[in-house]
Amino acid sequence: GRKGCGEEEAAGSWERKKTSGDMPPGRHGHSAVVMGDGMLVFAGYSAASHNDLWRLDLITWKWEELKPGGTPPCPRWRHAAVADEGKMYVFGGSTRASVSENLGDMHCFDLERNEWSEVVCGGDLPSARHDHSLVRCARGMLMFGGNEGGRKDVRALNDLYEFDLIAKQWLRVATVPPVPSARASHTAVAVPSGMFVFGGDNKEGKLADAWLFHC
């Protein structure tokens, strides 16, 4: 087996779970967040982009398609989503229509109400983008990077924004060098001291660097 920290044997195993209920069609470029005892899967792309919403009960392993009220987001993929206190926030993505369009809107799904609403945002509004990252932080959400171009016209970003979930305001975060290079399709996770970013790609190729943003 693979050796881990301290040269101890790394152990573990995969288990394919048998799920029941109405299962979502296969897709990629979707989002998934955990809320309570369930996982919410939103949108993505198969033969077309979607805006459907599914819940997998993580105790019974049963799928159900949620059919929320309100005004749902338009179909999209390569967006980002974050869960916070019974609500899921979705930002950006791409339509993947006949002419692909980047999106810069934010929507909120309220699980208790089973309802979508568009979030009217103020402040320093970020540009429309896809393949960005979005994580929960102490003061709200942090969004980093992404691609404001297309597949053949990549315009990777390295801007950093903070979103206040109470005031519904965007703030562009001023940083001093060194900063990560522009990138999209990276990964990011929230850590106690801020946000940790790894990898991604841009016009120069694939990236394997790691960065920690302190907030």
CSV table of C-alpha atoms in Angstrom, one decimal:
chain,number,residue,atom,x,y,z
A,1,GLY,CA,0.0,0.0,0.0
A,2,ARG,CA,0.9,3.7,-0.3
A,3,LYS,CA,2.9,5.1,2.6
A,4,GLY,CA,1.6,8.2,4.2
A,5,CYS,CA,2.8,10.7,6.9
A,6,GLY,CA,5.2,9.1,9.3
A,7,GLU,CA,5.6,6.1,6.9
A,8,GLU,CA,2.5,4.5,8.3
A,9,GLU,CA,0.5,2.3,5.9
A,10,ALA,CA,-2.4,4.2,4.3
A,11,ALA,CA,-5.6,2.1,4.5
A,12,GLY,CA,-9.1,2.4,3.3
A,13,SER,CA,-11.6,0.9,0.9
A,14,TRP,CA,-14.2,2.0,-1.6
A,15,GLU,CA,-17.8,0.9,-1.3
A,16,ARG,CA,-20.3,1.4,-4.2
A,17,LYS,CA,-23.6,2.4,-2.6
A,18,LYS,CA,-26.8,1.1,-3.9
A,19,THR,CA,-29.2,4.0,-4.2
A,20,SER,CA,-33.0,4.0,-4.8
A,21,GLY,CA,-35.6,6.4,-5.9
A,22,ASP,CA,-35.7,8.6,-9.0
A,23,MET,CA,-32.0,8.9,-9.9
A,24,PRO,CA,-30.6,11.9,-11.7
A,25,PRO,CA,-29.4,11.4,-15.3
A,26,GLY,CA,-25.6,11.2,-15.7
A,27,ARG,CA,-23.8,14.5,-16.0
A,28,HIS,CA,-20.7,16.5,-15.4
A,29,GLY,CA,-19.9,20.1,-14.5
A,30,HIS,CA,-22.6,20.0,-11.7
A,31,SER,CA,-22.3,21.1,-8.1
A,32,ALA,CA,-22.9,19.1,-4.9
A,33,VAL,CA,-23.2,20.4,-1.3
A,34,VAL,CA,-24.2,18.7,2.0
A,35,MET,CA,-27.1,20.1,3.9
A,36,GLY,CA,-28.1,18.2,7.0
A,37,ASP,CA,-28.6,14.5,6.2
A,38,GLY,CA,-28.7,15.1,2.5
A,39,MET,CA,-26.6,16.0,-0.5
A,40,LEU,CA,-28.0,18.4,-3.1
A,41,VAL,CA,-26.9,18.0,-6.7
A,42,PHE,CA,-27.6,21.0,-9.0
A,43,ALA,CA,-27.5,21.4,-12.7
A,44,GLY,CA,-24.6,20.3,-14.9
A,45,TYR,CA,-24.3,19.1,-18.5
A,46,SER,CA,-25.1,15.9,-20.4
A,47,ALA,CA,-26.6,16.4,-23.9
A,48,ALA,CA,-27.5,19.9,-22.8
A,49,SER,CA,-27.1,22.1,-19.7
A,50,HIS,CA,-29.6,21.5,-16.9
A,51,ASN,CA,-31.1,23.4,-14.0
A,52,ASP,CA,-32.7,20.5,-12.1
A,53,LEU,CA,-32.1,19.9,-8.4
A,54,TRP,CA,-31.8,16.5,-6.7
A,55,ARG,CA,-31.4,15.4,-3.1
A,56,LEU,CA,-29.8,12.2,-1.9
A,57,ASP,CA,-30.7,11.1,1.6
A,58,LEU,CA,-27.3,10.1,3.1
A,59,ILE,CA,-29.0,7.8,5.6
A,60,THR,CA,-31.5,5.9,3.4
A,61,TRP,CA,-29.5,6.4,0.2
A,62,LYS,CA,-32.7,7.4,-1.6
A,63,TRP,CA,-32.8,10.0,-4.4
A,64,GLU,CA,-35.6,12.4,-5.0
A,65,GLU,CA,-35.9,15.2,-7.5
A,66,LEU,CA,-36.9,18.5,-5.8
A,67,LYS,CA,-39.2,20.7,-7.7
A,68,PRO,CA,-38.8,24.1,-5.9
A,69,GLY,CA,-41.1,27.0,-6.3
A,70,GLY,CA,-39.9,30.5,-7.0
A,71,THR,CA,-37.7,31.5,-9.9
A,72,PRO,CA,-35.0,28.9,-10.7
A,73,PRO,CA,-31.6,29.7,-12.2
A,74,CYS,CA,-31.3,29.2,-15.9
A,75,PRO,CA,-29.6,26.0,-17.0
A,76,ARG,CA,-25.9,26.0,-16.4
A,77,TRP,CA,-22.7,24.0,-15.7
A,78,ARG,CA,-19.2,24.7,-14.4
A,79,HIS,CA,-20.8,27.0,-11.7
A,80,ALA,CA,-19.9,26.9,-8.0
A,81,ALA,CA,-22.2,26.4,-4.9
A,82,VAL,CA,-21.9,26.8,-1.2
A,83,ALA,CA,-24.2,25.6,1.7
A,84,ASP,CA,-25.0,27.9,4.6
A,85,GLU,CA,-27.6,27.4,7.3
A,86,GLY,CA,-30.2,25.5,5.3
A,87,LYS,CA,-29.6,27.5,2.1
A,88,MET,CA,-27.5,26.8,-1.0
A,89,TYR,CA,-25.9,29.7,-2.9
A,90,VAL,CA,-25.0,29.3,-6.5
A,91,PHE,CA,-22.9,31.7,-8.5
A,92,GLY,CA,-21.9,31.9,-12.2
A,93,GLY,CA,-21.2,29.1,-14.6
A,94,SER,CA,-21.7,28.8,-18.3
A,95,THR,CA,-24.9,28.1,-20.3
A,96,ARG,CA,-23.4,25.8,-22.9
A,97,ALA,CA,-26.1,26.8,-25.4
A,98,SER,CA,-25.7,27.2,-29.1
A,99,VAL,CA,-23.6,30.3,-28.2
A,100,SER,CA,-22.0,29.6,-24.8
A,101,GLU,CA,-22.5,32.5,-22.4
A,102,ASN,CA,-20.8,33.0,-19.0
A,103,LEU,CA,-23.0,33.9,-16.1
A,104,GLY,CA,-22.5,36.3,-13.2
A,105,ASP,CA,-25.8,35.9,-11.3
A,106,MET,CA,-26.3,34.5,-7.8
A,107,HIS,CA,-29.3,32.4,-6.7
A,108,CYS,CA,-30.3,31.0,-3.3
A,109,PHE,CA,-32.2,27.7,-2.7
A,110,ASP,CA,-34.0,27.6,0.7
A,111,LEU,CA,-34.4,23.9,1.7
A,112,GLU,CA,-37.1,24.5,4.3
A,113,ARG,CA,-39.2,26.5,1.9
A,114,ASN,CA,-38.2,24.4,-1.1
A,115,GLU,CA,-37.9,27.7,-3.0
A,116,TRP,CA,-35.4,29.4,-5.3
A,117,SER,CA,-34.8,33.2,-5.3
A,118,GLU,CA,-32.4,35.4,-7.1
A,119,VAL,CA,-30.0,37.2,-4.9
A,120,VAL,CA,-29.7,40.9,-5.7
A,121,CYS,CA,-26.1,41.7,-5.1
A,122,GLY,CA,-24.4,45.1,-4.5
A,123,GLY,CA,-20.8,46.3,-4.1
A,124,ASP,CA,-17.9,45.4,-6.4
A,125,LEU,CA,-19.6,43.0,-8.7
A,126,PRO,CA,-17.3,40.3,-10.2
A,127,SER,CA,-17.3,39.5,-13.9
A,128,ALA,CA,-19.3,36.6,-15.3
A,129,ARG,CA,-17.2,33.4,-15.2
A,130,HIS,CA,-17.1,29.7,-15.0
A,131,ASP,CA,-14.7,27.1,-13.5
A,132,HIS,CA,-14.1,29.3,-10.4
A,133,SER,CA,-14.1,28.3,-6.8
A,134,LEU,CA,-16.4,29.4,-4.0
A,135,VAL,CA,-15.9,28.5,-0.3
A,136,ARG,CA,-17.6,29.4,3.0
A,137,CYS,CA,-15.6,31.6,5.3
A,138,ALA,CA,-16.1,33.3,8.6
A,139,ARG,CA,-17.5,36.5,7.1
A,140,GLY,CA,-19.4,35.0,4.2
A,141,MET,CA,-18.0,33.4,1.0
A,142,LEU,CA,-14.7,33.7,-0.8
A,143,MET,CA,-14.6,33.4,-4.6
A,144,PHE,CA,-11.3,33.0,-6.5
A,145,GLY,CA,-10.3,32.8,-10.2
A,146,GLY,CA,-12.2,31.2,-13.0
A,147,ASN,CA,-12.4,31.7,-16.8
A,148,GLU,CA,-14.3,34.8,-18.1
A,149,GLY,CA,-13.6,33.6,-21.7
A,150,GLY,CA,-14.5,30.4,-23.5
A,151,ARG,CA,-12.9,27.1,-24.4
A,152,LYS,CA,-11.1,28.6,-27.4
A,153,ASP,CA,-10.6,32.0,-25.9
A,154,VAL,CA,-9.4,31.3,-22.3
A,155,ARG,CA,-9.2,34.4,-20.1
A,156,ALA,CA,-8.2,33.0,-16.7
A,157,LEU,CA,-8.5,35.1,-13.6
A,158,ASN,CA,-6.8,35.5,-10.3
A,159,ASP,CA,-9.1,38.0,-8.7
A,160,LEU,CA,-10.4,37.3,-5.2
A,161,TYR,CA,-13.8,38.4,-3.9
A,162,GLU,CA,-15.6,38.2,-0.6
A,163,PHE,CA,-19.4,38.1,-0.3
A,164,ASP,CA,-21.2,39.3,2.8
A,165,LEU,CA,-24.2,36.9,3.2
A,166,ILE,CA,-26.0,39.3,5.4
A,167,ALA,CA,-25.5,42.6,3.5
A,168,LYS,CA,-25.5,40.8,0.1
A,169,GLN,CA,-22.5,42.8,-0.9
A,170,TRP,CA,-19.5,41.8,-3.0
A,171,LEU,CA,-16.0,43.2,-2.0
A,172,ARG,CA,-13.0,42.8,-4.2
A,173,VAL,CA,-10.1,41.8,-1.8
A,174,ALA,CA,-6.9,43.7,-2.2
A,175,THR,CA,-3.9,41.5,-2.0
A,176,VAL,CA,-0.1,42.1,-2.2
A,177,PRO,CA,2.4,40.0,-4.0
A,178,PRO,CA,3.1,37.1,-4.1
A,179,VAL,CA,-0.3,36.0,-5.4
A,180,PRO,CA,-1.4,32.9,-7.4
A,181,SER,CA,-1.2,33.1,-11.2
A,182,ALA,CA,-4.5,33.4,-13.1
A,183,ARG,CA,-6.3,30.0,-13.3
A,184,ALA,CA,-9.5,28.1,-13.7
A,185,SER,CA,-10.7,24.5,-12.9
A,186,HIS,CA,-8.7,24.6,-9.7
A,187,THR,CA,-9.9,23.3,-6.3
A,188,ALA,CA,-10.3,25.3,-3.1
A,189,VAL,CA,-11.4,24.4,0.4
A,190,ALA,CA,-12.1,26.4,3.5
A,191,VAL,CA,-9.6,26.0,6.4
A,192,PRO,CA,-9.7,27.6,9.8
A,193,SER,CA,-7.3,30.4,8.7
A,194,GLY,CA,-8.9,31.1,5.3
A,195,MET,CA,-8.8,29.3,2.0
A,196,PHE,CA,-6.5,26.7,0.5
A,197,VAL,CA,-6.2,26.6,-3.3
A,198,PHE,CA,-4.5,23.9,-5.4
A,199,GLY,CA,-3.8,23.4,-9.1
A,200,GLY,CA,-5.9,24.5,-12.1
A,201,ASP,CA,-5.0,25.5,-15.6
A,202,ASN,CA,-4.4,28.5,-17.8
A,203,LYS,CA,-2.9,29.2,-21.2
A,204,GLU,CA,0.5,28.1,-20.0
A,205,GLY,CA,-0.8,24.6,-19.0
A,206,LYS,CA,-1.6,22.6,-16.0
A,207,LEU,CA,-0.7,23.9,-12.5
A,208,ALA,CA,0.5,22.0,-9.4
A,209,ASP,CA,1.1,24.8,-7.0
A,210,ALA,CA,-0.6,25.3,-3.6
A,211,TRP,CA,-1.6,28.6,-2.0
A,212,LEU,CA,-3.1,29.6,1.3
A,213,PHE,CA,-5.1,32.8,1.7
A,214,HIS,CA,-5.2,34.2,5.2
A,215,CYS,CA,-8.3,36.1,6.2
